[in-house]
mmCIF file of C-alpha atoms in Angstrom:
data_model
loop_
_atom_site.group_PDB
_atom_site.id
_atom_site.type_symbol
_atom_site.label_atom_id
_atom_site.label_comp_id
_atom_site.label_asym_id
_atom_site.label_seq_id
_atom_site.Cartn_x
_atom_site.Cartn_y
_atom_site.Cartn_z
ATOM 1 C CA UNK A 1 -114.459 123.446 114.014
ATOM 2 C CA UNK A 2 -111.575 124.331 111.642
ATOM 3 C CA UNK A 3 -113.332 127.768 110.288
ATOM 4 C CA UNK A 4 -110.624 129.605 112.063
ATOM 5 C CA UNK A 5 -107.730 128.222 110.921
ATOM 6 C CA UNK A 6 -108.402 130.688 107.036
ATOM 7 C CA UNK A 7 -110.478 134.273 108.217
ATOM 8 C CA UNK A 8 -112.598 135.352 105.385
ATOM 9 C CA UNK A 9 -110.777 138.162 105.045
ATOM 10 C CA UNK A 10 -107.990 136.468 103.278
ATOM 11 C CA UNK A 11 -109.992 135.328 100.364
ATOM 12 C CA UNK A 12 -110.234 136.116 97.024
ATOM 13 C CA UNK A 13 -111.963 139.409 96.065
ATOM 14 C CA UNK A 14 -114.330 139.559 92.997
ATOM 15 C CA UNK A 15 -113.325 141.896 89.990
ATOM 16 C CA UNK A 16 -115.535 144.176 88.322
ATOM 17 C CA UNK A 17 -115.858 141.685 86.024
ATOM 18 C CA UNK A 18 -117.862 139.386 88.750
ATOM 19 C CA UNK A 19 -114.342 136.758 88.333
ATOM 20 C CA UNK A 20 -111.844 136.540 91.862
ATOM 21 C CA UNK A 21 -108.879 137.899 91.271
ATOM 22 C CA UNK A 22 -106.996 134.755 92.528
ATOM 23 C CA UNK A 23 -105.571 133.093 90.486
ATOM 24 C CA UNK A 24 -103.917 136.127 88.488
ATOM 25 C CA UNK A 25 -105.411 137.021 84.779
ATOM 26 C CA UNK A 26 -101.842 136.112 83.477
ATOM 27 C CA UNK A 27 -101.755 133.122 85.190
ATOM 28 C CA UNK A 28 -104.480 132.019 84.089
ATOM 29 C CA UNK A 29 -104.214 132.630 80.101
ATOM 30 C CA UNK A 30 -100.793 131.283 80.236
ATOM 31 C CA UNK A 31 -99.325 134.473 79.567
ATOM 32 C CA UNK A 32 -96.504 137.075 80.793
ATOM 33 C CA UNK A 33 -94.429 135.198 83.110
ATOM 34 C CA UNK A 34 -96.603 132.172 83.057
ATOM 35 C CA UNK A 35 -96.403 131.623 79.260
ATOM 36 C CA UNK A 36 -94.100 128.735 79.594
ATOM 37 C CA UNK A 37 -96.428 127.159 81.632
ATOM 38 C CA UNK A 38 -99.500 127.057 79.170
ATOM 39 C CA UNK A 39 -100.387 124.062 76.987
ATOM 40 C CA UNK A 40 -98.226 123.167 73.674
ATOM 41 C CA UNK A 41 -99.778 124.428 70.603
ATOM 42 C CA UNK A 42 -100.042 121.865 67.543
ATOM 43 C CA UNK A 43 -99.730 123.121 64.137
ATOM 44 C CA UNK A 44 -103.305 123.491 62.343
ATOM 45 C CA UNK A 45 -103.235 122.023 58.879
ATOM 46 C CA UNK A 46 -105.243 123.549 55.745
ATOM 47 C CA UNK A 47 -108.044 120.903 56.246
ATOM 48 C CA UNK A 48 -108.576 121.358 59.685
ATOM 49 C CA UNK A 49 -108.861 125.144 59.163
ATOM 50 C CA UNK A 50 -111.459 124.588 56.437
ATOM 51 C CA UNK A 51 -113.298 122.440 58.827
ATOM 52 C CA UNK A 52 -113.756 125.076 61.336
ATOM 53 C CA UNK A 53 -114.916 127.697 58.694
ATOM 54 C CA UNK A 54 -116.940 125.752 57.167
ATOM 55 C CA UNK A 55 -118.820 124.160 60.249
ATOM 56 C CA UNK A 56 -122.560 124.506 60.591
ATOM 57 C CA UNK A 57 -125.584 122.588 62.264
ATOM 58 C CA UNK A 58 -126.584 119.888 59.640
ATOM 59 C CA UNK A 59 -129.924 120.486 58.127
ATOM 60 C CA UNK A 60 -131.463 117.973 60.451
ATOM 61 C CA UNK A 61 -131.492 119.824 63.449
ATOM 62 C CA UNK A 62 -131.134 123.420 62.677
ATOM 63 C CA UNK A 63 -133.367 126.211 64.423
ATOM 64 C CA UNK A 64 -136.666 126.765 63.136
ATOM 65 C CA UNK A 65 -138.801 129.311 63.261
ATOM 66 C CA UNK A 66 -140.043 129.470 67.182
ATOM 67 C CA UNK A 67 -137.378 127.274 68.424
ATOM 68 C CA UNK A 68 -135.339 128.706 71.540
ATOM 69 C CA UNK A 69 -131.503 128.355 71.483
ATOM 70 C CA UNK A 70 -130.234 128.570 74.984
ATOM 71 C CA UNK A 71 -126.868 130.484 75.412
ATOM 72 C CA UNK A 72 -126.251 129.016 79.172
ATOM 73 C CA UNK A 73 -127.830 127.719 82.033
ATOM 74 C CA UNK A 74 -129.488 130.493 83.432
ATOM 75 C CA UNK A 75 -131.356 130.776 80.261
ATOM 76 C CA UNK A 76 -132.199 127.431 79.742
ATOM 77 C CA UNK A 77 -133.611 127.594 83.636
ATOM 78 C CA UNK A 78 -135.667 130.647 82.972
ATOM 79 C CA UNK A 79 -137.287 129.263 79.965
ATOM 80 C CA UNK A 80 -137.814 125.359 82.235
ATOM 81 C CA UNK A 81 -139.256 127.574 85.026
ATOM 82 C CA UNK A 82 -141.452 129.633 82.149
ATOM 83 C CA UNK A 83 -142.947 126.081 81.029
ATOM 84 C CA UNK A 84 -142.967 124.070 83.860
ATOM 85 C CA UNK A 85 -140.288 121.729 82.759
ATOM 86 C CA UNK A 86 -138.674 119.210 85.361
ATOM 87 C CA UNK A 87 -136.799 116.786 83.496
ATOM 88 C CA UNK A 88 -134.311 117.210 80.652
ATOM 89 C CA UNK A 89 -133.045 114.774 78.157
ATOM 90 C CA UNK A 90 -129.877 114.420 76.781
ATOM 91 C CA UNK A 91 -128.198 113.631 73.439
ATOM 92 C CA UNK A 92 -125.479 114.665 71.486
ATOM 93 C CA UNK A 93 -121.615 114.988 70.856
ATOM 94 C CA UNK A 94 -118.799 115.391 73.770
ATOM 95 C CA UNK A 95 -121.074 113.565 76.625
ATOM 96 C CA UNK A 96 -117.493 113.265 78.449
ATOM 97 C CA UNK A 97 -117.243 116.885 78.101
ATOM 98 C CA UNK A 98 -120.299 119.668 76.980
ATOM 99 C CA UNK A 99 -123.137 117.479 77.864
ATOM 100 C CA UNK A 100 -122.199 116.741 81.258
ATOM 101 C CA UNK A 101 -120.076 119.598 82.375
ATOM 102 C CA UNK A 102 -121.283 123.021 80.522
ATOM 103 C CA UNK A 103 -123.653 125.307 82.881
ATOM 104 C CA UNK A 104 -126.580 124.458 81.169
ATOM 105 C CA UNK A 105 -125.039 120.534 81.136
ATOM 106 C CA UNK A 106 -126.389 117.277 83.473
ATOM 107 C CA UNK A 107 -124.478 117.897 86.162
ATOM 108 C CA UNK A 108 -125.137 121.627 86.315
ATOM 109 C CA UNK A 109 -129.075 120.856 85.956
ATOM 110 C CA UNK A 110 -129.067 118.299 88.208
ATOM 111 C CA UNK A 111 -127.718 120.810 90.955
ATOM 112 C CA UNK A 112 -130.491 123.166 90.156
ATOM 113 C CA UNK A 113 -132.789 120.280 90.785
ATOM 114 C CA UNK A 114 -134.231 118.925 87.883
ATOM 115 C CA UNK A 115 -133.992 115.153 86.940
ATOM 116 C CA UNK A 116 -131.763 114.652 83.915
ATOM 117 C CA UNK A 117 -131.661 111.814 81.762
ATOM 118 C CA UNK A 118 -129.035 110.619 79.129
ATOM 119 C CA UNK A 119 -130.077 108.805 76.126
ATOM 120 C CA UNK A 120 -126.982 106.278 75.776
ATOM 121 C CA UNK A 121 -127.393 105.604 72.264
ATOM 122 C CA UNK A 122 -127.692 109.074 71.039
ATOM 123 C CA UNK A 123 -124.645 110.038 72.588
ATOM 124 C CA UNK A 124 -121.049 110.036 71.786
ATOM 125 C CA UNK A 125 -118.131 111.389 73.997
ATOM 126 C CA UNK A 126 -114.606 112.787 72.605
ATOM 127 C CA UNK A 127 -112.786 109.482 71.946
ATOM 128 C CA UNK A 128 -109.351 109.260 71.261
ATOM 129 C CA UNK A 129 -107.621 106.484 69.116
ATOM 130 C CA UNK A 130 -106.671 104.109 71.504
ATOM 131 C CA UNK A 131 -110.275 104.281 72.406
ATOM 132 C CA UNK A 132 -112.363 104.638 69.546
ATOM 133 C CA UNK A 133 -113.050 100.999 68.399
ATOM 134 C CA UNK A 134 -114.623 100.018 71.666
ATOM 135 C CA UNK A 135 -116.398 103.827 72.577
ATOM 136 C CA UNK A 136 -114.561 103.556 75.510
ATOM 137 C CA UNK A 137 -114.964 106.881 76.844
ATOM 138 C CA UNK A 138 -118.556 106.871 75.705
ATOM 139 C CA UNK A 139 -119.272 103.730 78.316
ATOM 140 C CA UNK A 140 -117.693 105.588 80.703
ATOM 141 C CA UNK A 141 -119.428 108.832 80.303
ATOM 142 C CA UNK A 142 -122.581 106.783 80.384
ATOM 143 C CA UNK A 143 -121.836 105.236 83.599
ATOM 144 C CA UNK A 144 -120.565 108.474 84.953
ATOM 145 C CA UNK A 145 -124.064 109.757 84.829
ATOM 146 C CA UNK A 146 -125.473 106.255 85.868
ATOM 147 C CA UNK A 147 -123.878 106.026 89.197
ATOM 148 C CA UNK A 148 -123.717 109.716 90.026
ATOM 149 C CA UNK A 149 -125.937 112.332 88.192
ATOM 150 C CA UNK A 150 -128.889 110.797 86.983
ATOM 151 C CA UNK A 151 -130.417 108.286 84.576
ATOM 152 C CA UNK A 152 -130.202 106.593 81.482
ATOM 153 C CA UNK A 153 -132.321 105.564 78.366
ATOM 154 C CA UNK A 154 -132.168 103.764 75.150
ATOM 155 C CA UNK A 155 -133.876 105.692 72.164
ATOM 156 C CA UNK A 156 -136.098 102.799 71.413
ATOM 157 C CA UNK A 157 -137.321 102.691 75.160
ATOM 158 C CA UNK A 158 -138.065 106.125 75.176
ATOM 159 C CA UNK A 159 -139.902 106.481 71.679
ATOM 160 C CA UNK A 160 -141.963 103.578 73.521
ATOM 161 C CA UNK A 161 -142.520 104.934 76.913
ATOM 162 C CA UNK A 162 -143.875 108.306 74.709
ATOM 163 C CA UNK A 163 -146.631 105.931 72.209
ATOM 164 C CA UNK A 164 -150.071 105.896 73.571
ATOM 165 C CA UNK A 165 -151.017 102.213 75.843
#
């Protein structure tokens, strides 16, 4: 009933690059006349720099010969598709950030249809130091994905559910 009120003409028009072109490139990195606008940047120290460098998967769950490593989520739903795959589980660093919001994330595979399914004690969000004692950003993630994108598990309950009856 409102349709009419913005034609479709007025939209934004894709680039070349497939991105609209509203809002402006410069807007949106913060630069040209818009620089003011962007984020503060903190001074990086010598460790934190050696950090990054240095920064690897740990042994324990690096690639092996065979394994697939997914780019984004139209890879990681070709290869699902490919096997037959219908639910996806969960763990990791950054659930308040990576794990449920990158494209190949919960909420993003829970739009393409699949069943998703956290495993709350193999997860930790981005805390911050007012929160860290408690995980409190880590509850909240978890109940983020509780009440509106899918389900939940404990790592002993699932290593059960898996062990023959």
């Amino acid at each position: 009933r409102y349709s009419h009120l913005v034609p479709d003409e007025a939209g934004p028009r894709r680039t070349g690059e497939g991105r609209d072109d509203w809002p402006p490139e410069e807007f949106r990195s913060k630069t040209g006349p818009y620089a003011e606008l962007g984020r503060p940047q903190e001074a990086r120290d010598e460790e934190f720099e050696r950090i990054i460098t240095e920064r690897r998967v740990i042994d324990d769950v690096e690639p092996s010969e065979g394994d697939q490593v997914i780019f984004d989520g139209d890879q990681l739903h070709r290869l699902l598709h490919a096997r037959e795959v219908y639910t996806l589980f969960y763990v990791g660093f950054a659930a308040n950030m990576c794990v449920l919001h990158r494209d190949y994330g919960m909420r993003a595979m829970a739009a393409r249809g699949y069943d998703v399914v956290l495993v709350r004690d193999a997860t930790s969000a981005i805390e911050m130091a007012d929160t860290l004692d408690n995980l409190e950003i880590t509850a909240a993630s978890v109940r983020d994905v509780e009440v509106g994108v899918g389900y939940s598990v404990l790592t002993g309950d699932l290593i059960e559910s898996a062990e023959p009856a």
